[in-house]
Short mmCIF file of N, CA and C in Angstrom, two decimals:
data_model
loop_
_atom_site.label_atom_id
_atom_site.label_comp_id
_atom_site.label_asym_id
_atom_site.label_seq_id
_atom_site.Cartn_x
_atom_site.Cartn_y
_atom_site.Cartn_z
N MET A 15 7.92 23.72 8.30
CA MET A 15 8.54 22.59 8.98
C MET A 15 9.24 23.02 10.13
N GLN A 16 8.79 22.56 11.41
CA GLN A 16 9.38 23.12 12.53
C GLN A 16 10.90 22.47 12.86
N GLU A 17 11.69 23.26 13.17
CA GLU A 17 13.23 23.15 13.36
C GLU A 17 13.46 22.03 14.59
N THR A 18 13.97 21.01 14.16
CA THR A 18 14.38 20.13 15.24
C THR A 18 15.95 20.33 15.84
N LEU A 19 16.26 21.53 15.63
CA LEU A 19 17.73 21.80 16.42
C LEU A 19 17.73 21.40 17.75
N SER A 20 16.70 21.55 18.65
CA SER A 20 16.63 21.70 19.83
C SER A 20 16.83 20.04 20.47
N ILE A 21 16.32 19.26 19.53
CA ILE A 21 16.47 17.89 19.54
C ILE A 21 17.93 17.49 19.50
N ARG A 22 18.46 17.81 18.47
CA ARG A 22 19.88 17.74 18.13
C ARG A 22 20.85 18.16 19.30
N LYS A 23 20.62 19.29 19.74
CA LYS A 23 21.46 19.79 21.15
C LYS A 23 21.09 18.99 22.11
N PHE A 24 19.88 18.51 22.65
CA PHE A 24 19.57 17.63 23.70
C PHE A 24 20.31 16.37 23.39
N ALA A 25 20.26 15.83 22.27
CA ALA A 25 21.11 14.41 21.97
C ALA A 25 22.63 14.65 22.21
N ILE A 26 23.07 15.78 21.89
CA ILE A 26 24.67 15.88 21.98
C ILE A 26 24.88 16.11 23.35
N LYS A 27 24.13 16.78 24.19
CA LYS A 27 24.22 17.04 25.65
C LYS A 27 24.16 15.89 26.42
N ASN A 28 23.27 14.97 26.03
CA ASN A 28 23.06 13.78 26.84
C ASN A 28 23.46 12.48 26.18
N ALA A 29 24.41 12.60 25.37
CA ALA A 29 25.03 11.33 24.51
C ALA A 29 23.91 10.53 24.04
N VAL A 30 23.08 10.75 23.36
CA VAL A 30 21.89 10.14 22.85
C VAL A 30 22.35 10.09 21.18
N PRO A 31 22.59 9.03 20.71
CA PRO A 31 22.81 8.65 19.30
C PRO A 31 21.62 8.94 18.40
N ILE A 32 21.71 9.98 17.53
CA ILE A 32 20.60 10.24 16.59
C ILE A 32 21.45 10.12 15.08
N MET A 33 20.49 10.13 14.12
CA MET A 33 20.92 10.12 12.61
C MET A 33 21.72 11.34 12.32
N GLN A 34 22.71 11.20 11.39
CA GLN A 34 23.35 12.24 10.70
C GLN A 34 22.39 12.78 9.70
N ASP A 35 22.45 14.22 9.51
CA ASP A 35 21.53 14.77 8.71
C ASP A 35 21.40 14.34 7.21
N GLU A 36 22.68 13.90 6.86
CA GLU A 36 22.82 13.30 5.39
C GLU A 36 21.83 12.06 5.38
N SER A 37 22.06 11.21 6.04
CA SER A 37 21.16 9.85 6.16
C SER A 37 19.76 10.17 6.37
N ASN A 38 19.40 11.20 7.36
CA ASN A 38 18.15 11.48 7.47
C ASN A 38 17.30 11.97 6.24
N GLU A 39 18.11 13.01 5.57
CA GLU A 39 17.73 13.54 4.21
C GLU A 39 17.35 12.59 3.11
N PHE A 40 18.27 11.46 3.27
CA PHE A 40 18.22 10.47 2.16
C PHE A 40 16.88 9.69 2.37
N ILE A 41 16.66 9.37 3.50
CA ILE A 41 15.39 8.52 3.87
C ILE A 41 14.22 9.36 3.70
N CYS A 42 14.05 10.62 4.05
CA CYS A 42 12.98 11.55 3.86
C CYS A 42 12.89 11.63 2.11
N LYS A 43 13.77 11.77 1.71
CA LYS A 43 13.82 11.88 0.20
C LYS A 43 13.01 10.56 -0.43
N TYR A 44 13.51 9.38 -0.01
CA TYR A 44 13.01 8.14 -0.33
C TYR A 44 11.43 8.11 -0.07
N ILE A 45 11.02 8.50 1.00
CA ILE A 45 9.71 8.46 1.60
C ILE A 45 8.94 9.34 0.56
N LYS A 46 9.42 10.56 0.24
CA LYS A 46 8.73 11.53 -0.65
C LYS A 46 8.55 10.77 -2.07
N GLU A 47 9.70 10.39 -2.58
CA GLU A 47 9.81 9.96 -4.12
C GLU A 47 8.93 8.80 -4.32
N HIS A 48 8.90 7.88 -3.22
CA HIS A 48 8.11 6.57 -3.30
C HIS A 48 6.82 6.70 -2.95
N ASN A 49 6.31 7.67 -2.36
CA ASN A 49 5.01 7.82 -1.79
C ASN A 49 4.63 6.93 -0.71
N SER A 50 5.77 6.81 0.07
CA SER A 50 5.68 5.73 1.31
C SER A 50 4.77 6.47 2.11
N LYS A 51 3.81 5.57 2.86
CA LYS A 51 2.76 6.14 4.00
C LYS A 51 2.94 5.64 5.23
N LYS A 52 3.45 4.41 5.43
CA LYS A 52 3.66 3.66 6.54
C LYS A 52 5.03 3.34 6.81
N ILE A 53 5.60 3.81 8.00
CA ILE A 53 6.95 3.72 8.29
C ILE A 53 7.07 3.00 9.57
N LEU A 54 7.93 2.04 9.72
CA LEU A 54 8.24 1.35 10.91
C LEU A 54 9.77 1.73 11.14
N GLU A 55 10.00 2.14 12.43
CA GLU A 55 11.44 2.55 12.96
C GLU A 55 11.81 1.61 14.10
N ILE A 56 12.76 0.86 13.91
CA ILE A 56 13.27 0.05 15.12
C ILE A 56 14.38 0.86 15.74
N GLY A 57 14.15 1.49 16.95
CA GLY A 57 14.99 2.33 17.76
C GLY A 57 14.39 3.71 17.54
N THR A 58 13.70 4.05 18.57
CA THR A 58 13.13 5.55 18.64
C THR A 58 14.21 6.52 18.99
N ALA A 59 15.03 6.19 19.94
CA ALA A 59 16.00 7.12 20.75
C ALA A 59 14.92 8.22 21.25
N ILE A 60 15.35 9.32 20.83
CA ILE A 60 14.36 10.54 21.38
C ILE A 60 13.45 11.04 20.34
N GLY A 61 13.20 10.40 19.26
CA GLY A 61 12.20 10.76 18.32
C GLY A 61 12.70 11.60 17.08
N PHE A 62 13.76 11.90 16.98
CA PHE A 62 14.36 12.67 15.92
C PHE A 62 13.94 12.35 14.75
N SER A 63 14.37 11.19 14.25
CA SER A 63 13.97 10.66 12.83
C SER A 63 12.63 10.38 12.62
N SER A 64 11.96 10.00 13.64
CA SER A 64 10.47 9.88 13.62
C SER A 64 9.75 11.06 13.14
N ILE A 65 10.06 12.26 13.76
CA ILE A 65 9.60 13.54 13.41
C ILE A 65 9.83 13.94 12.20
N LYS A 66 11.05 13.71 11.77
CA LYS A 66 11.69 14.07 10.25
C LYS A 66 10.69 13.25 9.31
N PHE A 67 10.49 12.04 9.53
CA PHE A 67 9.67 11.20 8.68
C PHE A 67 8.11 11.71 8.55
N ALA A 68 7.68 12.07 9.71
CA ALA A 68 6.32 12.43 9.88
C ALA A 68 6.21 13.90 9.09
N GLN A 69 7.21 14.57 9.28
CA GLN A 69 7.11 15.93 8.47
C GLN A 69 7.23 16.00 6.91
N VAL A 70 7.55 14.75 6.58
CA VAL A 70 7.75 14.60 4.85
C VAL A 70 6.37 15.05 4.27
N ARG A 71 5.23 14.34 4.91
CA ARG A 71 3.93 14.68 4.39
C ARG A 71 2.87 14.49 5.26
N ASP A 72 1.73 14.91 5.25
CA ASP A 72 0.79 14.84 6.33
C ASP A 72 -0.11 13.35 6.49
N ASP A 73 0.28 12.64 5.50
CA ASP A 73 -0.30 11.25 5.26
C ASP A 73 0.67 10.15 5.72
N VAL A 74 1.83 10.61 6.24
CA VAL A 74 2.71 9.75 6.62
C VAL A 74 2.51 9.32 8.10
N LEU A 75 2.48 7.89 8.24
CA LEU A 75 2.19 7.32 9.83
C LEU A 75 3.49 6.60 10.03
N VAL A 76 3.86 7.02 11.21
CA VAL A 76 5.24 6.27 11.80
C VAL A 76 4.95 5.49 13.03
N THR A 77 5.40 4.22 13.19
CA THR A 77 5.29 3.28 14.22
C THR A 77 6.81 3.37 14.60
N THR A 78 7.09 3.38 15.87
CA THR A 78 8.51 3.43 16.31
C THR A 78 8.53 2.60 17.67
N ILE A 79 9.67 1.86 17.69
CA ILE A 79 9.95 0.98 18.88
C ILE A 79 11.05 1.29 19.69
N GLU A 80 11.05 1.48 20.96
CA GLU A 80 12.15 1.83 21.74
C GLU A 80 12.13 0.89 23.10
N ASN A 81 13.21 0.47 23.60
CA ASN A 81 13.29 -0.25 24.91
C ASN A 81 13.97 0.50 26.08
N ASP A 82 14.28 1.44 25.85
CA ASP A 82 14.85 2.41 26.98
C ASP A 82 13.74 3.43 27.33
N ILE A 83 13.13 3.37 28.66
CA ILE A 83 11.97 4.02 29.21
C ILE A 83 12.23 5.45 29.07
N ASP A 84 13.40 6.05 29.47
CA ASP A 84 13.68 7.38 29.45
C ASP A 84 13.68 8.04 28.15
N ARG A 85 14.23 7.30 27.00
CA ARG A 85 14.06 7.81 25.70
C ARG A 85 12.87 7.75 25.25
N HIS A 86 12.09 6.85 25.53
CA HIS A 86 10.76 6.59 24.96
C HIS A 86 9.82 7.79 25.58
N ILE A 87 10.00 7.97 26.85
CA ILE A 87 9.09 9.13 27.32
C ILE A 87 9.52 10.56 26.70
N LYS A 88 10.85 10.73 26.58
CA LYS A 88 11.37 12.02 25.90
C LYS A 88 10.87 12.12 24.56
N ALA A 89 10.80 10.98 23.71
CA ALA A 89 10.44 10.89 22.32
C ALA A 89 9.06 11.36 22.26
N LYS A 90 8.16 10.91 23.17
CA LYS A 90 6.69 11.19 23.25
C LYS A 90 6.51 12.87 23.55
N GLU A 91 7.28 13.13 24.39
CA GLU A 91 7.35 14.73 24.58
C GLU A 91 7.78 15.43 23.47
N ASN A 92 8.74 15.05 22.59
CA ASN A 92 9.26 15.53 21.44
C ASN A 92 7.97 15.41 20.35
N PHE A 93 7.29 14.24 20.28
CA PHE A 93 6.14 14.15 19.23
C PHE A 93 5.07 15.30 19.48
N LYS A 94 4.84 15.41 20.72
CA LYS A 94 3.82 16.35 21.07
C LYS A 94 4.23 17.73 20.73
N GLU A 95 5.51 17.98 21.09
CA GLU A 95 5.95 19.48 20.89
C GLU A 95 6.08 19.85 19.40
N PHE A 96 6.26 18.86 18.72
CA PHE A 96 6.33 19.04 17.19
C PHE A 96 5.12 18.67 16.38
N GLY A 97 4.07 18.37 17.17
CA GLY A 97 2.79 18.38 16.54
C GLY A 97 2.52 17.16 15.61
N VAL A 98 3.20 15.95 15.93
CA VAL A 98 3.04 15.05 15.04
C VAL A 98 2.63 13.71 15.97
N GLU A 99 2.15 13.90 17.18
CA GLU A 99 1.76 12.82 18.06
C GLU A 99 0.59 12.02 17.60
N GLU A 100 -0.20 12.74 16.73
CA GLU A 100 -1.40 11.86 16.11
C GLU A 100 -1.03 10.90 15.20
N ARG A 101 0.08 11.18 14.57
CA ARG A 101 0.60 10.33 13.28
C ARG A 101 1.68 9.51 13.74
N VAL A 102 2.27 9.43 15.04
CA VAL A 102 3.45 8.78 15.29
C VAL A 102 3.02 7.73 16.38
N THR A 103 3.14 6.35 16.35
CA THR A 103 2.77 5.38 17.46
C THR A 103 4.06 4.97 17.86
N ALA A 104 4.30 5.49 19.27
CA ALA A 104 5.56 5.34 20.11
C ALA A 104 5.32 3.92 20.96
N ILE A 105 6.02 2.87 20.77
CA ILE A 105 5.82 1.63 21.41
C ILE A 105 7.00 1.45 22.30
N TYR A 106 6.83 1.26 23.67
CA TYR A 106 8.04 1.00 24.44
C TYR A 106 7.92 -0.69 24.66
N ALA A 107 9.10 -1.13 24.09
CA ALA A 107 9.03 -2.72 23.99
C ALA A 107 10.45 -2.99 23.50
N ASP A 108 10.70 -4.18 23.74
CA ASP A 108 12.04 -4.86 23.30
C ASP A 108 11.52 -5.38 21.82
N ALA A 109 12.14 -4.70 20.95
CA ALA A 109 11.71 -4.98 19.30
C ALA A 109 11.73 -6.43 19.13
N LEU A 110 12.72 -7.22 19.52
CA LEU A 110 12.90 -8.67 19.25
C LEU A 110 11.79 -9.47 19.98
N LYS A 111 11.23 -8.99 20.93
CA LYS A 111 10.03 -9.82 21.63
C LYS A 111 8.77 -9.38 21.26
N TYR A 112 8.69 -8.07 20.70
CA TYR A 112 7.32 -7.36 20.39
C TYR A 112 6.59 -8.11 19.16
N GLU A 113 5.37 -8.45 19.17
CA GLU A 113 4.73 -8.90 17.91
C GLU A 113 3.86 -7.80 17.34
N LEU A 114 4.36 -7.35 16.16
CA LEU A 114 3.51 -6.28 15.52
C LEU A 114 2.83 -6.59 14.29
N GLU A 115 1.59 -6.21 14.22
CA GLU A 115 0.61 -6.49 13.04
C GLU A 115 0.85 -5.47 12.03
N GLY A 116 0.47 -5.76 10.99
CA GLY A 116 0.34 -4.77 9.84
C GLY A 116 1.68 -4.79 8.77
N GLU A 117 1.43 -3.93 7.62
CA GLU A 117 2.53 -4.01 6.77
C GLU A 117 2.89 -2.50 6.79
N PHE A 118 4.17 -2.34 6.39
CA PHE A 118 4.81 -1.05 6.18
C PHE A 118 5.64 -0.86 4.92
N ASP A 119 5.61 0.44 4.34
CA ASP A 119 6.27 0.52 3.08
C ASP A 119 7.97 0.61 3.42
N VAL A 120 8.31 1.34 4.53
CA VAL A 120 9.51 1.42 4.94
C VAL A 120 9.75 0.92 6.29
N ILE A 121 10.71 -0.01 6.39
CA ILE A 121 11.16 -0.59 7.77
C ILE A 121 12.61 0.14 8.10
N PHE A 122 12.72 0.77 9.03
CA PHE A 122 14.08 1.50 9.13
C PHE A 122 14.65 0.88 10.39
N ILE A 123 15.71 0.25 10.37
CA ILE A 123 16.52 -0.29 11.45
C ILE A 123 17.75 0.66 12.03
N ASP A 124 17.64 1.07 13.06
CA ASP A 124 18.76 1.96 13.69
C ASP A 124 18.67 1.69 15.20
N ALA A 125 18.74 0.45 15.58
CA ALA A 125 18.84 0.09 16.96
C ALA A 125 20.03 -0.61 17.26
N ALA A 126 20.14 -1.55 18.26
CA ALA A 126 21.32 -2.19 18.55
C ALA A 126 21.98 -2.91 17.58
N LYS A 127 23.25 -2.46 17.03
CA LYS A 127 23.77 -3.02 15.80
C LYS A 127 24.10 -4.59 15.93
N ALA A 128 24.30 -4.94 16.98
CA ALA A 128 24.56 -6.44 17.05
C ALA A 128 23.39 -7.24 16.81
N GLN A 129 22.19 -6.73 16.78
CA GLN A 129 20.95 -7.32 16.55
C GLN A 129 20.45 -7.16 15.20
N TYR A 130 21.18 -6.46 14.16
CA TYR A 130 20.65 -6.28 12.79
C TYR A 130 20.12 -7.37 12.16
N ILE A 131 20.71 -8.31 12.18
CA ILE A 131 20.18 -9.56 11.32
C ILE A 131 18.92 -10.07 12.09
N ASN A 132 18.93 -10.02 13.34
CA ASN A 132 17.64 -10.71 13.97
C ASN A 132 16.41 -9.55 13.87
N TYR A 133 16.70 -8.28 13.73
CA TYR A 133 15.56 -7.28 13.50
C TYR A 133 15.28 -7.70 11.98
N PHE A 134 16.13 -7.80 10.99
CA PHE A 134 15.74 -7.86 9.80
C PHE A 134 14.75 -9.16 9.58
N GLU A 135 15.38 -10.33 10.13
CA GLU A 135 14.69 -11.49 9.94
C GLU A 135 13.13 -11.57 10.54
N LYS A 136 13.09 -10.91 11.56
CA LYS A 136 11.80 -10.79 12.42
C LYS A 136 10.77 -9.89 11.61
N TYR A 137 11.19 -8.81 11.22
CA TYR A 137 10.23 -7.77 10.67
C TYR A 137 10.12 -7.81 9.21
N LYS A 138 10.75 -8.63 8.51
CA LYS A 138 10.67 -8.64 7.09
C LYS A 138 9.15 -9.19 6.75
N LYS A 139 8.52 -9.98 7.66
CA LYS A 139 7.15 -10.46 7.39
C LYS A 139 6.00 -9.14 7.54
N ASN A 140 6.52 -8.02 8.00
CA ASN A 140 5.89 -6.71 8.22
C ASN A 140 5.93 -5.75 6.84
N LEU A 141 6.77 -6.26 6.07
CA LEU A 141 7.12 -5.43 4.79
C LEU A 141 5.90 -5.50 3.73
N SER A 142 5.46 -4.32 3.32
CA SER A 142 4.55 -4.35 2.14
C SER A 142 5.19 -4.86 0.64
N PRO A 143 4.49 -5.29 -0.10
CA PRO A 143 5.17 -6.08 -1.37
C PRO A 143 6.08 -5.22 -2.00
N ASP A 144 5.92 -3.82 -2.07
CA ASP A 144 6.95 -2.98 -2.67
C ASP A 144 7.82 -2.36 -1.75
N GLY A 145 7.70 -2.75 -0.47
CA GLY A 145 8.47 -1.90 0.47
C GLY A 145 9.96 -2.27 0.60
N VAL A 146 10.65 -1.47 1.40
CA VAL A 146 12.08 -1.61 1.58
C VAL A 146 12.47 -1.65 3.24
N ILE A 147 13.65 -2.27 3.44
CA ILE A 147 14.10 -2.21 4.70
C ILE A 147 15.57 -1.47 4.49
N ILE A 148 15.37 -0.38 5.26
CA ILE A 148 16.77 0.49 5.20
C ILE A 148 17.41 0.51 6.61
N THR A 149 18.80 0.10 6.58
CA THR A 149 19.59 0.16 7.67
C THR A 149 20.56 1.23 7.68
N ASP A 150 21.00 1.92 8.82
CA ASP A 150 21.89 3.01 9.09
C ASP A 150 23.16 2.49 9.86
N ASN A 151 24.09 3.21 9.76
CA ASN A 151 25.40 3.03 10.42
C ASN A 151 26.24 1.76 10.03
N LEU A 152 26.31 1.61 8.66
CA LEU A 152 26.94 0.40 8.20
C LEU A 152 28.45 0.56 8.07
N SER A 153 28.85 1.74 8.13
CA SER A 153 30.28 2.19 8.18
C SER A 153 30.94 2.32 9.49
N PHE A 154 30.09 2.59 10.52
CA PHE A 154 30.38 2.76 12.08
C PHE A 154 31.61 3.66 12.02
N HIS A 155 31.53 4.78 11.57
CA HIS A 155 32.34 5.96 11.66
C HIS A 155 33.91 5.53 10.96
N GLY A 156 33.65 4.68 9.91
CA GLY A 156 34.76 4.22 9.10
C GLY A 156 35.38 3.08 9.73
N MET A 157 34.89 2.59 10.74
CA MET A 157 35.67 1.21 11.52
C MET A 157 35.41 0.00 10.57
N VAL A 158 34.22 -0.06 9.97
CA VAL A 158 33.83 -1.23 9.32
C VAL A 158 34.92 -1.54 7.99
N GLU A 159 35.34 -0.37 7.42
CA GLU A 159 36.18 -0.50 6.34
C GLU A 159 37.67 -0.63 7.14
N ASP A 160 37.90 0.08 8.16
CA ASP A 160 39.24 -0.10 8.61
C ASP A 160 39.35 -0.24 10.16
N MET A 161 39.37 -1.50 10.78
CA MET A 161 39.44 -1.98 12.03
C MET A 161 40.37 -1.15 12.94
N SER A 162 41.38 -0.72 12.26
CA SER A 162 42.47 -0.21 13.26
C SER A 162 42.08 1.18 13.62
N LEU A 163 40.95 1.72 13.23
CA LEU A 163 40.65 3.03 13.86
C LEU A 163 40.06 2.92 15.29
N THR A 164 39.97 1.65 15.86
CA THR A 164 39.77 1.42 17.26
C THR A 164 40.44 0.33 17.88
N ASN A 165 40.90 0.59 19.13
CA ASN A 165 41.71 -0.52 19.79
C ASN A 165 40.62 -1.12 21.09
N ASN A 166 39.50 -0.67 20.95
CA ASN A 166 38.47 -1.01 21.90
C ASN A 166 37.90 -2.35 21.69
N TYR A 167 38.15 -3.23 22.51
CA TYR A 167 37.66 -4.73 22.42
C TYR A 167 36.21 -4.70 21.96
N SER A 168 35.38 -4.15 22.85
CA SER A 168 33.99 -4.33 22.58
C SER A 168 33.44 -3.58 21.25
N THR A 169 34.26 -2.53 20.86
CA THR A 169 33.78 -1.89 19.61
C THR A 169 34.20 -2.69 18.57
N LYS A 170 35.31 -3.40 18.55
CA LYS A 170 35.79 -4.34 17.51
C LYS A 170 34.76 -5.52 17.25
N ARG A 171 34.37 -5.90 18.41
CA ARG A 171 33.28 -6.98 18.25
C ARG A 171 32.04 -6.50 17.53
N LEU A 172 31.59 -5.30 17.92
CA LEU A 172 30.45 -4.79 17.26
C LEU A 172 30.60 -4.45 15.69
N VAL A 173 31.91 -3.97 15.51
CA VAL A 173 32.25 -3.76 13.99
C VAL A 173 32.05 -5.30 13.29
N LYS A 174 32.62 -6.23 13.89
CA LYS A 174 32.61 -7.50 13.43
C LYS A 174 31.00 -7.99 13.06
N LYS A 175 30.14 -7.63 13.85
CA LYS A 175 28.83 -8.04 13.90
C LYS A 175 28.19 -7.17 12.63
N ILE A 176 28.83 -5.92 12.58
CA ILE A 176 28.25 -5.00 11.44
C ILE A 176 28.58 -5.85 10.10
N ARG A 177 29.83 -6.29 10.11
CA ARG A 177 30.42 -6.65 8.72
C ARG A 177 29.61 -7.91 8.41
N LYS A 178 29.33 -8.88 9.57
CA LYS A 178 28.34 -9.90 9.27
C LYS A 178 27.12 -9.69 8.77
N TYR A 179 26.74 -8.65 9.13
CA TYR A 179 25.17 -8.12 8.80
C TYR A 179 25.43 -7.70 7.28
N ILE A 180 26.37 -7.05 6.94
CA ILE A 180 26.61 -6.52 5.36
C ILE A 180 26.71 -7.89 4.60
N GLU A 181 27.45 -8.80 5.09
CA GLU A 181 27.62 -10.05 4.45
C GLU A 181 26.29 -10.87 4.30
N PHE A 182 25.48 -10.88 5.30
CA PHE A 182 24.01 -11.33 5.24
C PHE A 182 23.40 -10.77 4.20
N LEU A 183 23.29 -9.36 4.05
CA LEU A 183 22.50 -8.65 3.07
C LEU A 183 23.11 -9.13 1.68
N ASN A 184 24.46 -9.04 1.51
CA ASN A 184 24.98 -9.50 0.05
C ASN A 184 24.71 -10.91 -0.41
N GLN A 185 24.57 -11.70 0.67
CA GLN A 185 24.28 -13.17 0.40
C GLN A 185 22.81 -13.47 0.36
N ASN A 186 21.90 -12.60 0.66
CA ASN A 186 20.58 -12.98 1.02
C ASN A 186 19.96 -13.22 -0.45
N LYS A 187 19.07 -14.34 -0.57
CA LYS A 187 18.62 -14.59 -1.75
C LYS A 187 17.10 -14.07 -2.02
N GLU A 188 16.67 -13.77 -0.97
CA GLU A 188 15.23 -13.16 -0.84
C GLU A 188 15.14 -11.67 -1.06
N PHE A 189 16.36 -10.76 -0.88
CA PHE A 189 16.30 -9.45 -0.91
C PHE A 189 17.47 -9.04 -1.67
N GLU A 190 17.33 -7.95 -2.54
CA GLU A 190 18.43 -7.45 -3.28
C GLU A 190 18.79 -6.00 -2.51
N THR A 191 19.94 -5.88 -2.15
CA THR A 191 20.39 -4.57 -1.28
C THR A 191 21.25 -3.75 -2.21
N THR A 192 21.02 -2.48 -2.05
CA THR A 192 21.98 -1.37 -2.55
C THR A 192 22.55 -0.68 -1.43
N PHE A 193 23.79 -0.26 -1.41
CA PHE A 193 24.51 0.29 -0.46
C PHE A 193 24.78 1.78 -1.01
N TYR A 194 24.56 2.77 0.10
CA TYR A 194 24.74 4.10 -0.24
C TYR A 194 25.77 4.86 0.74
N ASP A 195 26.69 5.58 0.14
CA ASP A 195 27.87 6.01 0.95
C ASP A 195 27.35 7.60 1.38
N CYS A 196 26.25 7.55 2.21
CA CYS A 196 25.74 8.79 2.65
C CYS A 196 25.77 8.55 4.15
N GLY A 197 25.82 9.87 4.82
CA GLY A 197 25.96 9.81 6.36
C GLY A 197 27.00 8.68 6.57
N ASP A 198 26.49 7.82 7.57
CA ASP A 198 27.29 6.66 8.13
C ASP A 198 27.24 5.50 7.14
N LYS A 199 26.67 5.49 6.00
CA LYS A 199 26.60 4.41 5.08
C LYS A 199 25.16 3.73 5.35
N ILE A 200 24.55 3.63 4.25
CA ILE A 200 22.99 3.20 4.49
C ILE A 200 22.85 2.01 3.42
N SER A 201 22.06 1.14 3.96
CA SER A 201 21.65 -0.03 2.76
C SER A 201 20.12 0.07 2.71
N VAL A 202 19.69 -0.29 1.42
CA VAL A 202 18.25 -0.28 1.08
C VAL A 202 18.00 -1.62 0.42
N SER A 203 17.12 -2.48 1.15
CA SER A 203 16.88 -3.78 0.68
C SER A 203 15.48 -4.00 0.18
N LYS A 204 15.51 -4.49 -1.00
CA LYS A 204 13.99 -4.69 -1.49
C LYS A 204 13.91 -6.22 -1.97
N ARG A 205 12.57 -6.72 -1.68
CA ARG A 205 12.33 -8.16 -1.95
C ARG A 205 12.38 -8.34 -3.28
N ILE A 206 13.11 -9.31 -3.68
CA ILE A 206 13.25 -9.82 -5.07
C ILE A 206 11.91 -10.49 -5.63
N ALA A 207 11.41 -9.99 -6.56
CA ALA A 207 10.09 -10.50 -7.07
C ALA A 207 10.15 -11.92 -7.49
N SER A 208 9.33 -12.83 -7.04
CA SER A 208 9.17 -14.13 -7.42
C SER A 208 8.69 -14.24 -8.80
N ASN A 209 9.05 -15.27 -9.59
CA ASN A 209 8.52 -15.48 -10.81
C ASN A 209 7.10 -16.11 -10.94
#
């Protein structure tokens, strides 16, 4: 498995947010254990997590959506460099406006945090019957649990949106959600089977 350290270095140098290793390992382990084959990622950034997902097994297919053209181009370069371009479909679009066909075993939300509820509601129709919706950054560096960690007004507004999303997941009658304290906190939401 090719080392993705070069992508992490680029991300740090260029202030591109990418997943923490612990969160990434959690999702890769989920993909492996549940034999998930089709992955949808909302928020490509520069392709770090898409590459990791595609490297789990040779039959994993990833579709990833990004609305920043520079990041989209860089991600496509990375997919080619790491030899996964045949199994990763990179879409340049606004995920809230894009209409996607097909079903996915894992839908991973890691884009604009203020839009988490909208992403969830829009893409749940693309979830396979036994699939899950996974969301990252639900602690937001501890600020969701302790708002006093920031004095920045826009950050506080964002933290309130994440709290609202957590409340949305907890009260959702259609999905059952489990929260995991790994990385920056992850949720795994599975559709409740109807009788």
